[in-house]
Tab-separated table of N, CA and C in Angstrom:
chain	number	residue	atom	x	y	z
A	1	MET	N	-72.075	-27.742	-28.702
A	1	MET	CA	-71.526	-27.004	-27.593
A	1	MET	C	-72.595	-26.721	-26.542
A	2	PHE	N	-73.788	-26.302	-27.001
A	2	PHE	CA	-74.874	-25.997	-26.077
A	2	PHE	C	-75.244	-27.227	-25.254
A	3	LYS	N	-75.327	-28.373	-25.932
A	3	LYS	CA	-75.666	-29.614	-25.225
A	3	LYS	C	-74.622	-29.942	-24.163
A	4	ILE	N	-73.374	-29.730	-24.480
A	4	ILE	CA	-72.298	-30.017	-23.527
A	4	ILE	C	-72.432	-29.117	-22.303
A	5	LEU	N	-72.699	-27.835	-22.531
A	5	LEU	CA	-72.870	-26.903	-21.407
A	5	LEU	C	-74.048	-27.306	-20.522
A	6	LEU	N	-75.140	-27.712	-21.138
A	6	LEU	CA	-76.305	-28.105	-20.342
A	6	LEU	C	-76.050	-29.378	-19.552
A	7	LYS	N	-75.397	-30.342	-20.171
A	7	LYS	CA	-75.150	-31.619	-19.489
A	7	LYS	C	-74.096	-31.508	-18.396
A	8	SER	N	-73.073	-30.715	-18.628
A	8	SER	CA	-71.973	-30.663	-17.666
A	8	SER	C	-72.163	-29.595	-16.591
A	9	GLY	N	-73.035	-28.651	-16.851
A	9	GLY	CA	-73.250	-27.565	-15.893
A	9	GLY	C	-74.152	-27.982	-14.748
A	10	PRO	N	-74.264	-27.124	-13.746
A	10	PRO	CA	-75.123	-27.426	-12.602
A	10	PRO	C	-76.603	-27.421	-12.999
A	11	ALA	N	-77.402	-28.144	-12.244
A	11	ALA	CA	-78.841	-28.242	-12.510
A	11	ALA	C	-79.502	-26.867	-12.496
A	12	GLU	N	-79.000	-25.971	-11.668
A	12	GLU	CA	-79.569	-24.622	-11.591
A	12	GLU	C	-79.409	-23.887	-12.923
A	13	TYR	N	-78.261	-24.100	-13.572
A	13	TYR	CA	-78.035	-23.464	-14.870
A	13	TYR	C	-79.020	-24.013	-15.894
A	14	ARG	N	-79.158	-25.327	-15.948
A	14	ARG	CA	-80.089	-25.948	-16.900
A	14	ARG	C	-81.502	-25.425	-16.665
A	15	GLU	N	-81.915	-25.334	-15.416
A	15	GLU	CA	-83.260	-24.846	-15.098
A	15	GLU	C	-83.419	-23.380	-15.493
A	16	SER	N	-82.347	-22.599	-15.406
A	16	SER	CA	-82.439	-21.187	-15.792
A	16	SER	C	-82.541	-21.020	-17.307
A	17	VAL	N	-81.978	-21.963	-18.066
A	17	VAL	CA	-82.002	-21.894	-19.526
A	17	VAL	C	-83.245	-22.576	-20.095
A	18	LEU	N	-83.581	-23.739	-19.550
A	18	LEU	CA	-84.749	-24.511	-19.991
A	18	LEU	C	-85.653	-24.781	-18.790
A	19	PRO	N	-86.415	-23.785	-18.363
A	19	PRO	CA	-87.252	-23.982	-17.169
A	19	PRO	C	-88.223	-25.148	-17.349
A	20	SER	N	-88.331	-25.985	-16.359
A	20	SER	CA	-89.192	-27.164	-16.454
A	20	SER	C	-90.660	-26.787	-16.621
A	21	ARG	N	-91.053	-25.604	-16.198
A	21	ARG	CA	-92.455	-25.187	-16.334
A	21	ARG	C	-92.810	-24.820	-17.781
A	22	VAL	N	-91.805	-24.567	-18.623
A	22	VAL	CA	-92.041	-24.227	-20.030
A	22	VAL	C	-92.076	-25.518	-20.838
A	23	ARG	N	-93.235	-25.805	-21.411
A	23	ARG	CA	-93.392	-27.057	-22.145
A	23	ARG	C	-93.434	-26.853	-23.653
A	24	ALA	N	-93.636	-25.629	-24.112
A	24	ALA	CA	-93.676	-25.332	-25.545
A	24	ALA	C	-92.264	-24.980	-25.998
A	25	ARG	N	-91.549	-25.982	-26.490
A	25	ARG	CA	-90.158	-25.794	-26.920
A	25	ARG	C	-89.975	-26.335	-28.331
A	26	VAL	N	-89.108	-25.694	-29.071
A	26	VAL	CA	-88.739	-26.172	-30.398
A	26	VAL	C	-87.232	-26.357	-30.408
A	27	ALA	N	-86.788	-27.570	-30.669
A	27	ALA	CA	-85.357	-27.872	-30.778
A	27	ALA	C	-85.001	-27.948	-32.263
A	28	VAL	N	-83.959	-27.237	-32.661
A	28	VAL	CA	-83.512	-27.228	-34.055
A	28	VAL	C	-82.097	-27.775	-34.088
A	29	GLU	N	-81.910	-28.841	-34.851
A	29	GLU	CA	-80.600	-29.501	-34.926
A	29	GLU	C	-80.362	-29.923	-36.369
A	30	ALA	N	-79.405	-29.297	-37.024
A	30	ALA	CA	-79.130	-29.612	-38.426
A	30	ALA	C	-78.469	-30.977	-38.588
A	31	GLY	N	-78.039	-31.567	-37.511
A	31	GLY	CA	-77.446	-32.899	-37.574
A	31	GLY	C	-78.513	-33.965	-37.414
A	32	THR	N	-78.529	-34.604	-36.287
A	32	THR	CA	-79.464	-35.697	-36.028
A	32	THR	C	-80.480	-35.296	-34.968
A	33	SER	N	-81.639	-35.911	-35.013
A	33	SER	CA	-82.656	-35.637	-33.994
A	33	SER	C	-82.378	-36.404	-32.706
A	34	LEU	N	-81.397	-37.285	-32.747
A	34	LEU	CA	-81.051	-38.093	-31.581
A	34	LEU	C	-80.706	-37.195	-30.397
A	35	GLY	N	-81.409	-37.348	-29.310
A	35	GLY	CA	-81.167	-36.548	-28.124
A	35	GLY	C	-81.976	-35.267	-28.065
A	36	GLY	N	-82.647	-34.919	-29.136
A	36	GLY	CA	-83.426	-33.683	-29.165
A	36	GLY	C	-84.593	-33.672	-28.201
A	37	ARG	N	-85.180	-34.834	-27.967
A	37	ARG	CA	-86.331	-34.927	-27.068
A	37	ARG	C	-85.959	-34.474	-25.660
A	38	GLU	N	-84.722	-34.692	-25.276
A	38	GLU	CA	-84.254	-34.280	-23.954
A	38	GLU	C	-84.379	-32.768	-23.766
A	39	TYR	N	-84.243	-32.013	-24.839
A	39	TYR	CA	-84.290	-30.556	-24.764
A	39	TYR	C	-85.651	-29.994	-25.164
A	40	ALA	N	-86.324	-30.640	-26.106
A	40	ALA	CA	-87.638	-30.171	-26.533
A	40	ALA	C	-88.719	-30.585	-25.544
A	41	GLY	N	-88.487	-31.664	-24.830
A	41	GLY	CA	-89.500	-32.166	-23.912
A	41	GLY	C	-90.534	-33.002	-24.649
A	42	LEU	N	-91.394	-33.652	-23.902
A	42	LEU	CA	-92.397	-34.529	-24.500
A	42	LEU	C	-93.436	-33.762	-25.308
A	43	ASP	N	-93.663	-32.500	-24.979
A	43	ASP	CA	-94.666	-31.697	-25.676
A	43	ASP	C	-94.067	-30.810	-26.758
A	44	GLY	N	-92.761	-30.827	-26.920
A	44	GLY	CA	-92.093	-29.943	-27.868
A	44	GLY	C	-91.997	-30.524	-29.264
A	45	ARG	N	-91.419	-29.750	-30.144
A	45	ARG	CA	-91.190	-30.162	-31.532
A	45	ARG	C	-89.692	-30.210	-31.792
A	46	ILE	N	-89.299	-31.142	-32.644
A	46	ILE	CA	-87.896	-31.253	-33.038
A	46	ILE	C	-87.812	-31.084	-34.551
A	47	ILE	N	-87.005	-30.155	-34.979
A	47	ILE	CA	-86.740	-29.970	-36.401
A	47	ILE	C	-85.309	-30.433	-36.607
A	48	ALA	N	-85.153	-31.549	-37.324
A	48	ALA	CA	-83.828	-32.147	-37.515
A	48	ALA	C	-83.822	-32.972	-38.791
A	49	ARG	N	-82.638	-33.305	-39.237
A	49	ARG	CA	-82.503	-34.197	-40.395
A	49	ARG	C	-82.770	-35.616	-39.954
A	50	ARG	N	-83.469	-36.339	-40.791
A	50	ARG	CA	-83.771	-37.734	-40.477
A	50	ARG	C	-83.219	-38.691	-41.536
A	51	GLU	N	-82.582	-38.129	-42.544
A	51	GLU	CA	-81.989	-38.966	-43.578
A	51	GLU	C	-80.616	-38.413	-43.950
A	52	PHE	N	-79.860	-39.221	-44.651
A	52	PHE	CA	-78.486	-38.850	-44.979
A	52	PHE	C	-78.251	-39.003	-46.474
A	53	GLY	N	-77.213	-38.375	-46.954
A	53	GLY	CA	-76.784	-38.571	-48.325
A	53	GLY	C	-77.258	-37.517	-49.308
A	54	ALA	N	-77.902	-36.461	-48.858
A	54	ALA	CA	-78.368	-35.426	-49.775
A	54	ALA	C	-77.188	-34.590	-50.263
A	55	SER	N	-77.268	-34.195	-51.521
A	55	SER	CA	-76.203	-33.385	-52.095
A	55	SER	C	-76.826	-32.289	-52.951
A	56	ALA	N	-76.575	-31.056	-52.579
A	56	ALA	CA	-77.092	-29.894	-53.304
A	56	ALA	C	-76.481	-28.657	-52.658
A	57	PRO	N	-76.678	-27.496	-53.255
A	57	PRO	CA	-76.229	-26.272	-52.586
A	57	PRO	C	-76.885	-26.167	-51.203
A	58	HIS	N	-76.146	-25.647	-50.227
A	58	HIS	CA	-76.645	-25.661	-48.854
A	58	HIS	C	-77.961	-24.910	-48.695
A	59	GLU	N	-78.186	-23.847	-49.481
A	59	GLU	CA	-79.453	-23.116	-49.381
A	59	GLU	C	-80.624	-24.022	-49.735
A	60	ASP	N	-80.444	-24.858	-50.757
A	60	ASP	CA	-81.501	-25.785	-51.173
A	60	ASP	C	-81.750	-26.849	-50.114
A	61	LEU	N	-80.669	-27.357	-49.529
A	61	LEU	CA	-80.820	-28.392	-48.501
A	61	LEU	C	-81.497	-27.844	-47.248
A	62	LEU	N	-81.136	-26.635	-46.840
A	62	LEU	CA	-81.770	-26.038	-45.664
A	62	LEU	C	-83.274	-25.913	-45.877
A	63	LYS	N	-83.667	-25.478	-47.054
A	63	LYS	CA	-85.097	-25.350	-47.362
A	63	LYS	C	-85.759	-26.728	-47.414
A	64	GLN	N	-85.119	-27.676	-48.081
A	64	GLN	CA	-85.674	-29.028	-48.218
A	64	GLN	C	-85.925	-29.676	-46.858
A	65	PHE	N	-85.030	-29.473	-45.912
A	65	PHE	CA	-85.147	-30.124	-44.608
A	65	PHE	C	-85.876	-29.268	-43.570
A	66	GLY	N	-86.382	-28.112	-43.977
A	66	GLY	CA	-87.181	-27.293	-43.068
A	66	GLY	C	-86.401	-26.377	-42.156
A	67	PHE	N	-85.165	-26.099	-42.496
A	67	PHE	CA	-84.339	-25.216	-41.673
A	67	PHE	C	-84.407	-23.773	-42.179
A	68	THR	N	-85.623	-23.269	-42.292
A	68	THR	CA	-85.825	-21.872	-42.677
A	68	THR	C	-86.515	-21.162	-41.520
A	69	SER	N	-86.314	-19.870	-41.439
A	69	SER	CA	-86.958	-19.123	-40.352
A	69	SER	C	-88.472	-19.220	-40.453
A	70	GLU	N	-89.002	-19.247	-41.665
A	70	GLU	CA	-90.450	-19.353	-41.848
A	70	GLU	C	-90.984	-20.673	-41.298
A	71	HIS	N	-90.325	-21.769	-41.627
A	71	HIS	CA	-90.782	-23.085	-41.164
A	71	HIS	C	-90.639	-23.228	-39.653
A	72	ILE	N	-89.527	-22.784	-39.117
A	72	ILE	CA	-89.301	-22.886	-37.669
A	72	ILE	C	-90.329	-22.037	-36.923
A	73	ALA	N	-90.604	-20.823	-37.414
A	73	ALA	CA	-91.609	-19.962	-36.777
A	73	ALA	C	-92.996	-20.584	-36.864
A	74	ALA	N	-93.321	-21.202	-37.993
A	74	ALA	CA	-94.626	-21.859	-38.141
A	74	ALA	C	-94.769	-23.016	-37.153
A	75	GLU	N	-93.717	-23.785	-36.976
A	75	GLU	CA	-93.745	-24.885	-36.001
A	75	GLU	C	-93.936	-24.352	-34.585
A	76	ALA	N	-93.260	-23.257	-34.267
A	76	ALA	CA	-93.394	-22.660	-32.934
A	76	ALA	C	-94.809	-22.135	-32.717
A	77	ARG	N	-95.372	-21.466	-33.722
A	77	ARG	CA	-96.750	-20.964	-33.600
A	77	ARG	C	-97.736	-22.108	-33.418
A	78	ALA	N	-97.572	-23.166	-34.197
A	78	ALA	CA	-98.468	-24.323	-34.086
A	78	ALA	C	-98.385	-24.934	-32.693
A	79	LEU	N	-97.209	-24.980	-32.154
A	79	LEU	CA	-97.015	-25.535	-30.814
A	79	LEU	C	-97.700	-24.664	-29.765
A	80	LEU	N	-97.597	-23.355	-29.905
A	80	LEU	CA	-98.225	-22.436	-28.950
A	80	LEU	C	-99.750	-22.457	-29.043
A	81	GLU	N	-100.276	-22.767	-30.220
A	81	GLU	CA	-101.727	-22.821	-30.409
A	81	GLU	C	-102.342	-24.111	-29.880
A	82	LYS	N	-101.520	-25.071	-29.545
A	82	LYS	CA	-101.984	-26.372	-29.043
A	82	LYS	C	-102.643	-26.253	-27.707
């Protein structure tokens, strides 16, 4: 939904949400990383699934694929320290 709003909305809206001057961005997508670079930028990080077919309780899968608040915060801190 967020991607649709950014793509279909006016450029001013996109700039207000993702200012071009901000280069330290982390994109989190539980689906595919495809298209994430558009939002994270060339200097940003993308946390996304890169493989398919995993089967386990969702809590285990979220941890396995790095979708925890601890991992996302660590990625953001590392990006800011760059």
